Short mmCIF file of C-alpha atoms in Angstrom, two decimals:
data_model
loop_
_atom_site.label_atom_id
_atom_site.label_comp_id
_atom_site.label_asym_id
_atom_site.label_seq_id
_atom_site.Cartn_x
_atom_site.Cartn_y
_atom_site.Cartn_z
CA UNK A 403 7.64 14.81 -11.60
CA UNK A 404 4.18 14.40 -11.15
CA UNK A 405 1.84 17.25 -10.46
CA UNK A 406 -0.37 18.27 -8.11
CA UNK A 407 -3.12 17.08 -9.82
CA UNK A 408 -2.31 13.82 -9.65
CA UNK A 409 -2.45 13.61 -6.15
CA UNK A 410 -6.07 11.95 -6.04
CA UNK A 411 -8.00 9.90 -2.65
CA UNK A 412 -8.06 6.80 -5.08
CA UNK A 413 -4.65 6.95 -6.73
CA UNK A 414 -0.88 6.43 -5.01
CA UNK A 415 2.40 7.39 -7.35
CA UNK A 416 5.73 6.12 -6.41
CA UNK A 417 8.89 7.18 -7.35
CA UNK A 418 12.52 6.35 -7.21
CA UNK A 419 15.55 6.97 -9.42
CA UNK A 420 14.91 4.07 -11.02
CA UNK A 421 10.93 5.05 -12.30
CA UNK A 422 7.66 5.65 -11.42
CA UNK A 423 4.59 3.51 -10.98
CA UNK A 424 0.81 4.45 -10.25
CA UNK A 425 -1.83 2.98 -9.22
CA UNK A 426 -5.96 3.48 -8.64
CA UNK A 427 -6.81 2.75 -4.89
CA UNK A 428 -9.34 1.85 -2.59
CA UNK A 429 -8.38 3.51 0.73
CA UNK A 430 -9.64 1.18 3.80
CA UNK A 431 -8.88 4.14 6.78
CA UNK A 432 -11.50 2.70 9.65
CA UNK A 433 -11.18 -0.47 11.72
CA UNK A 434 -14.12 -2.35 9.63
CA UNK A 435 -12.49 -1.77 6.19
CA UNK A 436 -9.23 -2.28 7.42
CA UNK A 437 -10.48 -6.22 8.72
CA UNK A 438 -12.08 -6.46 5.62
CA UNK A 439 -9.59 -5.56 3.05
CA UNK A 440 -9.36 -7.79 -0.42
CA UNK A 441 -11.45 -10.87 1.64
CA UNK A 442 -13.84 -12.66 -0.66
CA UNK A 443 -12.73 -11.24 -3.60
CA UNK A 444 -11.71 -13.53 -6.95
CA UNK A 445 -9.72 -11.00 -8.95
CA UNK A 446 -8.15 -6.97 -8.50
CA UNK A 447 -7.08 -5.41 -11.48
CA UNK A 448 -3.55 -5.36 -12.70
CA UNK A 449 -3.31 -1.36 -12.19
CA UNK A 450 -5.60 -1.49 -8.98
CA UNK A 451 -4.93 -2.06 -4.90
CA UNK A 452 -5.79 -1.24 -1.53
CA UNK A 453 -4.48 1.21 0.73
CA UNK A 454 -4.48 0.62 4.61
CA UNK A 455 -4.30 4.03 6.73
CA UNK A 456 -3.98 3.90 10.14
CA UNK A 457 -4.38 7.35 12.26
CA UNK A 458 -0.83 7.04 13.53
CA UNK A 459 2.22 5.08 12.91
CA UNK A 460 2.57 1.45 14.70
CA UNK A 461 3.32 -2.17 14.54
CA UNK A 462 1.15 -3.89 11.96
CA UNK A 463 0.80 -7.54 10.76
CA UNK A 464 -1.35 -8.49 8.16
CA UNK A 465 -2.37 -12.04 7.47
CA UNK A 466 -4.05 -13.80 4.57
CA UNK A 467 -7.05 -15.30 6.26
CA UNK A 468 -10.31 -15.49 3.55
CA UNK A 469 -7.86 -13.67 0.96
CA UNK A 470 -8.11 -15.61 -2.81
CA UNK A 471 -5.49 -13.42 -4.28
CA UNK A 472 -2.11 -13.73 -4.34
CA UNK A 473 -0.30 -10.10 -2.87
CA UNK A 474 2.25 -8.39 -2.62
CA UNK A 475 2.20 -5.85 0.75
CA UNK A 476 4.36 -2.76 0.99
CA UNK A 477 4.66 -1.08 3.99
CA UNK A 478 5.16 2.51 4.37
CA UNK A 479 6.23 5.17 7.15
CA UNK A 480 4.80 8.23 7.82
CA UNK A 481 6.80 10.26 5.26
CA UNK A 482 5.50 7.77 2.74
CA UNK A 483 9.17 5.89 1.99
CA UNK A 484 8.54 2.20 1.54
CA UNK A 485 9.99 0.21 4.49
CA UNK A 486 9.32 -3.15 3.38
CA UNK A 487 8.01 -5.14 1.06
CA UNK A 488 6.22 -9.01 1.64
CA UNK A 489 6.51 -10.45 -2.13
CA UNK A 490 3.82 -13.47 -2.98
CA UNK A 491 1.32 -13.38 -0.06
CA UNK A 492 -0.14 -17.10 -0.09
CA UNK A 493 -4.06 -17.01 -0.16
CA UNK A 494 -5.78 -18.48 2.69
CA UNK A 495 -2.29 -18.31 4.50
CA UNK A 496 -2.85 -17.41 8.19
CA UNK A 497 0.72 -16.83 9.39
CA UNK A 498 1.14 -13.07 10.22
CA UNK A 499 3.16 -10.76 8.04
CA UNK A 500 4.81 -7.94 10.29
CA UNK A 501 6.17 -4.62 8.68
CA UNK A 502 7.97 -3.62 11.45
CA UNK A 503 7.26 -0.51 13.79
CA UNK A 504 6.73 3.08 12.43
CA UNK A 505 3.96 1.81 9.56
CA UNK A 506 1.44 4.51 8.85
CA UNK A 507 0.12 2.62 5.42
CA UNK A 508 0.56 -0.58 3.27
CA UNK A 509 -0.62 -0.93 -0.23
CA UNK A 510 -1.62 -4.23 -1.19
CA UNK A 511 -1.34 -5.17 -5.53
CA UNK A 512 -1.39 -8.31 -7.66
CA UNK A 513 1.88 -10.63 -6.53
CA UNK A 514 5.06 -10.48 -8.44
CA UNK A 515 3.74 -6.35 -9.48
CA UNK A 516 6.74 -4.99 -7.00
CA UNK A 517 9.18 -6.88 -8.19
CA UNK A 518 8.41 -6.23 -11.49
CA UNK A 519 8.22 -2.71 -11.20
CA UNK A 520 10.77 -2.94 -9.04
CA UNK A 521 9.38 -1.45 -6.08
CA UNK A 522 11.72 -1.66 -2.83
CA UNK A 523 12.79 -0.45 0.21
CA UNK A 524 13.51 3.68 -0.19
CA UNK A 525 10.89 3.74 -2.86
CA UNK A 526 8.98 6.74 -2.00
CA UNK A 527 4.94 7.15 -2.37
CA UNK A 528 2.62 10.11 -3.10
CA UNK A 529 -1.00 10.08 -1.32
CA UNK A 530 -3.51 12.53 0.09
CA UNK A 531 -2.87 10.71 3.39
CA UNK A 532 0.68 11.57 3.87
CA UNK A 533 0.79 14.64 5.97
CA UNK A 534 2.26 17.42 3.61
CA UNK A 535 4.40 18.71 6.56
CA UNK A 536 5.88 15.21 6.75
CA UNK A 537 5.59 13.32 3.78
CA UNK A 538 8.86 12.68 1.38
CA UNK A 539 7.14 13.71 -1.74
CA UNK A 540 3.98 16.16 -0.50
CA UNK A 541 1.34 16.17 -2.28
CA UNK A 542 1.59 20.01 -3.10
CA UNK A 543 5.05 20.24 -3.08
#
């Protein structure tokens, strides 16, 4: 289990009983860098992604507008469990992707990352922006 230490503004952990995964994080938690996101960019590292937070749970769609990079989009509650996960985002592709209702964040990596890893639905995630009174793995718990 991972320690409290570990529990950093520009990392996220998940964990299942299948394994763990990490990665380093740019958090996009206002309206501007949320409409922004990975736009315009040519290349993310293999370990890196971006982290949407939105102040309360809700609907969200995402779309891939400006985007160069190939994603893959999970979408999380507010206890941090994954909900969903959009494999293979197609750059430039403007046809929303929903995550359903109840989203509270969505971590964007390289496609094909959560399959390999074998991130799915259950998965649970560790982040300073999961409230530790409601989040499935806290981050001092």
């Amino acid at each position: 289990m991972a320690s409290a230490e570990e529990c950093r503004e520009d990392a996220v952990i998940f964990r299942s009983d299948a394994g763990m995964a990490r990665f380093r994080v740019e958090v996009a938690d206002d309206k501007a860098e949320r409409a922004q996101g990975l736009m315009n960019r040519e290349t993310l590292s293999k370990s890196a992604g971006m982290l949407f937070v939105y102040p309360n749970p809700q609907q969200v769609g995402f779309w891939m507008k400006n985007t160069l990079i190939p994603l893959d989009m999970i979408f999380l509650d507010k206890t941090g469990t994954v909900k969903k996960v959009h494999s293979n985002a197609k750059p430039h592709d403007e046809t929303p992707i929903m995550g359903g209702s109840g989203i509270l964040a969505v971590l964007e990596i390289n496609a094909g990352l959560a399959r390999k890893i074998g991130i799915s639905e259950g998965w649970q995630m560790r982040h300073p922006s999961f409230d530790r009174d409601t989040a499935a793995w806290p981050c001092d718990g």
